[in-house]
PDB file of C-alpha atoms in Angstrom:
ATOM      1  CA  ASP A  11     -28.014  11.572  -3.747  1.00 80.00           C
ATOM      2  CA  ALA A  12     -25.665  11.688  -0.920  1.00 94.00           C
ATOM      3  CA  MET A  13     -21.698  11.529  -0.606  1.00 97.00           C
ATOM      4  CA  LYS A  14     -19.352  10.912   2.596  1.00 98.00           C
ATOM      5  CA  VAL A  15     -17.494  13.715   3.879  1.00 98.00           C
ATOM      6  CA  LEU A  16     -14.349  12.393   6.144  1.00 98.00           C
ATOM      7  CA  TYR A  17     -12.767  15.417   8.288  1.00 98.00           C
ATOM      8  CA  PHE A  18      -9.161  14.715   9.970  1.00 96.00           C
ATOM      9  CA  ALA A  19      -6.895  16.386  12.577  1.00 95.00           C
ATOM     10  CA  TRP A  20      -7.856  20.257  13.064  1.00 95.00           C
ATOM     11  CA  VAL A  21     -10.512  19.969  10.332  1.00 96.00           C
ATOM     12  CA  ARG A  22     -12.242  17.612  12.720  1.00 97.00           C
ATOM     13  CA  GLN A  23     -12.257  19.855  15.648  1.00 97.00           C
ATOM     14  CA  ARG A  24     -13.713  22.616  13.910  1.00 96.00           C
ATOM     15  CA  ILE A  25     -16.230  21.110  12.647  1.00 97.00           C
ATOM     16  CA  GLY A  26     -17.138  18.711  15.263  1.00 97.00           C
ATOM     17  CA  VAL A  27     -17.846  15.672  13.718  1.00 97.00           C
ATOM     18  CA  GLY A  28     -15.553  12.975  11.780  1.00 97.00           C
ATOM     19  CA  HIS A  29     -17.964  12.481   9.265  1.00 98.00           C
ATOM     20  CA  GLU A  30     -21.213  12.957   7.994  1.00 98.00           C
ATOM     21  CA  MET A  31     -23.323  12.273   4.776  1.00 98.00           C
ATOM     22  CA  VAL A  32     -24.557  15.431   2.871  1.00 97.00           C
ATOM     23  CA  SER A  33     -26.360  16.227   0.041  1.00 96.00           C
ATOM     24  CA  PRO A  34     -25.345  19.454  -1.239  1.00 96.00           C
ATOM     25  CA  PRO A  35     -27.698  21.144  -3.707  1.00 95.00           C
ATOM     26  CA  ASP A  36     -27.356  20.651  -7.329  1.00 92.00           C
ATOM     27  CA  GLY A  37     -24.536  22.840  -9.138  1.00 94.00           C
ATOM     28  CA  VAL A  38     -22.057  21.075  -6.884  1.00 96.00           C
ATOM     29  CA  ALA A  39     -20.250  19.702  -8.851  1.00 97.00           C
ATOM     30  CA  THR A  40     -16.264  19.818  -7.931  1.00 98.00           C
ATOM     31  CA  VAL A  41     -14.513  19.884  -4.416  1.00 97.00           C
ATOM     32  CA  ALA A  42     -14.115  24.004  -4.661  1.00 97.00           C
ATOM     33  CA  ALA A  43     -17.893  23.926  -4.901  1.00 97.00           C
ATOM     34  CA  LEU A  44     -18.545  21.695  -2.272  1.00 98.00           C
ATOM     35  CA  VAL A  45     -16.219  23.408   0.462  1.00 97.00           C
ATOM     36  CA  ASP A  46     -18.108  27.049  -0.537  1.00 97.00           C
ATOM     37  CA  TRP A  47     -21.198  25.005   0.314  1.00 98.00           C
ATOM     38  CA  LEU A  48     -20.023  23.385   3.457  1.00 98.00           C
ATOM     39  CA  ARG A  49     -18.679  26.645   4.600  1.00 97.00           C
ATOM     40  CA  THR A  50     -22.128  27.999   4.530  1.00 97.00           C
ATOM     41  CA  ARG A  51     -23.255  25.160   7.173  1.00 97.00           C
ATOM     42  CA  GLY A  52     -22.045  26.854  10.397  1.00 96.00           C
ATOM     43  CA  PRO A  53     -19.359  29.040  11.708  1.00 97.00           C
ATOM     44  CA  GLY A  54     -17.014  25.662  12.862  1.00 97.00           C
ATOM     45  CA  TYR A  55     -17.231  25.063   8.706  1.00 98.00           C
ATOM     46  CA  ALA A  56     -16.513  28.655   8.144  1.00 97.00           C
ATOM     47  CA  GLU A  57     -13.164  28.560  10.325  1.00 96.00           C
ATOM     48  CA  ALA A  58     -12.014  25.155   9.382  1.00 96.00           C
ATOM     49  CA  PHE A  59     -12.605  26.101   5.504  1.00 96.00           C
ATOM     50  CA  LYS A  60     -11.140  29.756   5.902  1.00 94.00           C
ATOM     51  CA  ASP A  61      -8.243  29.268   4.543  1.00 90.00           C
ATOM     52  CA  THR A  62      -8.491  26.449   1.379  1.00 86.00           C
ATOM     53  CA  ARG A  63      -4.469  27.027   1.219  1.00 87.00           C
ATOM     54  CA  ALA A  64      -3.907  25.057   4.381  1.00 88.00           C
ATOM     55  CA  ILE A  65      -6.419  22.114   3.533  1.00 93.00           C
ATOM     56  CA  ARG A  66      -6.077  18.915   1.196  1.00 95.00           C
ATOM     57  CA  CYS A  67      -8.393  16.657   0.115  1.00 96.00           C
ATOM     58  CA  ALA A  68      -9.229  13.600  -1.357  1.00 97.00           C
ATOM     59  CA  VAL A  69     -11.851  12.120  -3.396  1.00 98.00           C
ATOM     60  CA  ASN A  70     -12.364   8.195  -3.038  1.00 98.00           C
ATOM     61  CA  GLN A  71      -9.107   7.865  -1.513  1.00 97.00           C
ATOM     62  CA  GLU A  72      -7.143   9.777  -3.802  1.00 97.00           C
ATOM     63  CA  TYR A  73      -5.539  13.276  -3.739  1.00 95.00           C
ATOM     64  CA  VAL A  74      -7.223  15.646  -5.925  1.00 97.00           C
ATOM     65  CA  GLU A  75      -7.416  19.320  -6.663  1.00 96.00           C
ATOM     66  CA  PRO A  76     -10.202  21.848  -5.629  1.00 95.00           C
ATOM     67  CA  ASP A  77     -11.301  21.523  -9.567  1.00 97.00           C
ATOM     68  CA  HIS A  78     -11.931  17.465  -8.825  1.00 98.00           C
ATOM     69  CA  PRO A  79     -15.191  16.482  -9.544  1.00 98.00           C
ATOM     70  CA  VAL A  80     -17.464  15.396  -6.920  1.00 98.00           C
ATOM     71  CA  VAL A  81     -20.719  13.213  -7.732  1.00 96.00           C
ATOM     72  CA  ALA A  82     -23.050  11.400  -4.996  1.00 95.00           C
ATOM     73  CA  GLY A  83     -21.606   8.516  -3.547  1.00 97.00           C
ATOM     74  CA  ASP A  84     -17.909   9.518  -3.233  1.00 98.00           C
ATOM     75  CA  GLU A  85     -15.999   9.639  -0.376  1.00 98.00           C
ATOM     76  CA  VAL A  86     -14.355  12.832   0.014  1.00 98.00           C
ATOM     77  CA  ALA A  87     -11.346  13.402   3.065  1.00 98.00           C
ATOM     78  CA  PHE A  88     -10.420  17.040   4.289  1.00 97.00           C
ATOM     79  CA  PHE A  89      -7.312  17.141   6.260  1.00 94.00           C
ATOM     80  CA  PRO A  90      -4.311  19.162   6.620  1.00 90.00           C
ATOM     81  CA  PRO A  91      -1.332  19.128   4.595  1.00 83.00           C
ATOM     82  CA  VAL A  92       1.284  16.679   6.204  1.00 73.00           C
ATOM     83  CA  THR A  93       4.153  18.173   7.385  1.00 66.00           C
ATOM     84  CA  GLY A  94       7.943  16.412   6.899  1.00 63.00           C
ATOM     85  CA  GLY A  95       9.733  16.108   9.920  1.00 60.00           C
TER      86      GLY A  95
END
């Protein structure tokens, strides 16, 4: 029932781990709902996900929007937007 969540760059620094297995409650069916739930897990999560516009997401290694569905077994990655230079 779990999904693997990966955190990169400053998202990882704020949360304190690079990845974890999580089992969100029923009703968490989209990336946005997952973020809302992750925010409740502690101050580091709340800080990391404070401004969701500053975070990109991929599900199973594909860039997705916040309304993208998530299910058990998915790999969900959160990372800052890649800036060009």
